[in-house]
Amino acid sequence: MKVDVVLGLQWGDEGKGKIVDVLTPKYDVVARFQGGPNAGHSLEFGGNKYVLNTIPSGIFHEHCINIIGNGVVVDPVQLKKEIEKAETTGVNIRKNLYISEKAHVILPTHRLVDAASEAYKGVHKVGSTLRGISPTYQDKIGRSGLRIGDLIGKNFLSKYQTAVSNHKKLLDSLNYEYNLAEHEPAFFEAVEYLKQFKIVNSEYFVNQLISDGKKVLAEGAQGTLLDIDFGSYPFVTSSNTITGGACSGLGIAPQKINKVFGIFKAYCTRVGNGPFPTEQENETGELLRKLGHEFGATTGRPRRTGWLDLPGLKYAIMLNGVTDLICTKSDVLSGFEEVQVCDSYKIGSDISSQIPFDLLDETVIPQYKSFPGWKEDLTKIREYSQLPETFKTYIDYVEKQIEVPINIISVGPDREETIHKN
Ligand code: GDP
Ligand code: IMO
Ligand code: MG
């Protein structure tokens, strides 16, 4: 038995939550491998919408084991809120949620340091979600972090205090005003609360499940173009969002990876700062934002919008070894007179389909191919054959360019609004 991976191929918010929920009936286990509550994964079914930040998106299926892997960073306060909210829907979190003892913990001071560093950078800020992600991963790499297993260990308080005193020095050096006492009671309450959940050695647990023949789906967060190594550095997140991240973030050997489902939107969005070659800062962009309800699931910030970027998509497919493509939000393009796709970039006098070292150092002019739009509402369509010919021309072109089959086309946020193509 092998592990399949689902991940985003753009700058996040590709619809990973919906797609994981759609695929979960075929799996026994869903495991998140990186990121933390910077993620906002939306799921819709039965007329209701749910947003998950840390809990894997398989949680609404009774049969499914959900694992928060070692590569994830966990904010106890946030996770407590999330669990309490999910429990109101009747799901059995206590039975189905497992948390890695090696996942790192986001402390209240990590969130403060995130806010302080962003404020200090001013106009050069990354535009982080302010969830404490970068400071927590910095402490992990700097070998001074706290892990979930520490919360139940006897040295928890002294480890906590050492970390906090380091963070205080940093906050003072950044001249940041804060009141830690406002945040600590909720943190310690959440730490106590989490002790009732299954805190496990998840690398043994997941490998045993694989040996027992269980089907595992690894769920990524963010997107490939936000990857710490391959994204538009420094405007990236602080983890490996690519397929390789599933190996290190769950303790799964590379040869155990089978399918890689890569998700892309039929256009592009980005939240926060950083280069975005096909961005449309005009009426087209506004229309995409309006029709696609492009506002962040975590922070509510308006998402920047633009046309599909094939050089970016090809890069992401290469890095991830994508075997199956999933195109989401196709319905949003209905009603546009024309739909554009960026084939390549003009950089100086060269035409290139590769991503340069630093997109901000270059004048990059996207080279577009234009397609006639379609007026039909796609949301009620369930068979590929019934999609408008104009849409099929667009999607066939994309598929030919990227040389990987598109197997699922999502035509709305609901579970049901999904077309299985092949
Ligand atoms: P994730 O972070 O990748 O899970 O994506 P988000 O949940 O942050 O953002 C995707 C948004 O698009 C959510 O509001 C989804 O409910 C919605 N969505 C997902 N797939 C589709 C689709 O095919 N069509 C439309 N219109 N909305 C979709
Ligand atoms: P999901 O899983 C979109 C962006 C932030 C910022 C940069 C760094 O829902 O797709 P961080 O808080 O990680 O230090 O912020 O990354 N970002 C996301 N953008 N979707 C996400 O997650 C994101 N998580 C982080 O906006 O630009
Ligand atoms: Mg999201």
mmCIF file of N, CA and C in Angstrom, residues 10 29 60 65 95 100 109 121 123 159 165 167 177 242 295 332 393 399 401:
data_model
loop_
_atom_site.group_PDB
_atom_site.id
_atom_site.type_symbol
_atom_site.label_atom_id
_atom_site.label_comp_id
_atom_site.label_asym_id
_atom_site.label_seq_id
_atom_site.Cartn_x
_atom_site.Cartn_y
_atom_site.Cartn_z
ATOM 1 N N GLN A 10 -0.159 26.498 -6.861
ATOM 2 C CA GLN A 10 0.013 27.936 -7.068
ATOM 3 C C GLN A 10 0.414 28.602 -5.747
ATOM 4 N N VAL A 29 -7.166 7.165 5.872
ATOM 5 C CA VAL A 29 -6.398 8.102 6.694
ATOM 6 C C VAL A 29 -6.143 9.379 5.893
ATOM 7 N N PHE A 60 -14.626 15.184 8.497
ATOM 8 C CA PHE A 60 -16.090 15.064 8.458
ATOM 9 C C PHE A 60 -16.563 13.697 7.971
ATOM 10 N N ILE A 65 -9.374 8.223 9.815
ATOM 11 C CA ILE A 65 -8.386 8.642 10.817
ATOM 12 C C ILE A 65 -7.713 9.911 10.302
ATOM 13 N N LYS A 95 -12.241 10.437 18.751
ATOM 14 C CA LYS A 95 -11.938 9.123 18.179
ATOM 15 C C LYS A 95 -10.988 9.247 16.977
ATOM 16 N N SER A 100 0.771 14.444 16.227
ATOM 17 C CA SER A 100 2.155 13.988 16.383
ATOM 18 C C SER A 100 2.807 14.640 17.596
ATOM 19 N N THR A 109 4.132 34.022 22.252
ATOM 20 C CA THR A 109 5.219 34.940 21.876
ATOM 21 C C THR A 109 5.650 34.755 20.412
ATOM 22 N N LYS A 121 9.521 45.364 9.291
ATOM 23 C CA LYS A 121 9.877 45.365 7.858
ATOM 24 C C LYS A 121 9.124 46.444 7.083
ATOM 25 N N VAL A 123 7.140 48.474 4.602
ATOM 26 C CA VAL A 123 6.662 48.206 3.236
ATOM 27 C C VAL A 123 7.263 46.919 2.663
ATOM 28 N N LYS A 159 11.001 24.727 29.851
ATOM 29 C CA LYS A 159 11.261 24.908 28.399
ATOM 30 C C LYS A 159 10.477 26.116 27.881
ATOM 31 N N SER A 165 11.741 33.796 27.259
ATOM 32 C CA SER A 165 12.727 34.847 27.569
ATOM 33 C C SER A 165 13.535 35.206 26.317
ATOM 34 N N HIS A 167 12.279 35.123 23.258
ATOM 35 C CA HIS A 167 11.365 35.922 22.433
ATOM 36 C C HIS A 167 11.240 37.347 22.975
ATOM 37 N N GLU A 177 5.664 46.833 21.489
ATOM 38 C CA GLU A 177 4.914 46.860 22.754
ATOM 39 C C GLU A 177 3.927 45.699 22.789
ATOM 40 N N ILE A 242 5.956 21.167 -0.999
ATOM 41 C CA ILE A 242 5.999 20.236 -2.124
ATOM 42 C C ILE A 242 5.904 18.779 -1.646
ATOM 43 N N PHE A 295 -11.529 36.119 -1.063
ATOM 44 C CA PHE A 295 -11.144 36.748 0.204
ATOM 45 C C PHE A 295 -10.618 35.638 1.093
ATOM 46 N N VAL A 332 -15.971 29.968 -12.175
ATOM 47 C CA VAL A 332 -15.798 31.410 -11.956
ATOM 48 C C VAL A 332 -15.535 32.144 -13.276
ATOM 49 N N THR A 393 -12.128 23.717 -25.116
ATOM 50 C CA THR A 393 -10.976 24.171 -25.920
ATOM 51 C C THR A 393 -9.904 24.740 -25.003
ATOM 52 N N GLU A 399 -4.108 21.378 -20.789
ATOM 53 C CA GLU A 399 -3.670 19.994 -20.571
ATOM 54 C C GLU A 399 -2.521 19.627 -21.517
ATOM 55 N N GLN A 401 -0.401 21.668 -22.907
ATOM 56 C CA GLN A 401 0.813 22.419 -22.548
ATOM 57 C C GLN A 401 1.535 21.801 -21.365
#
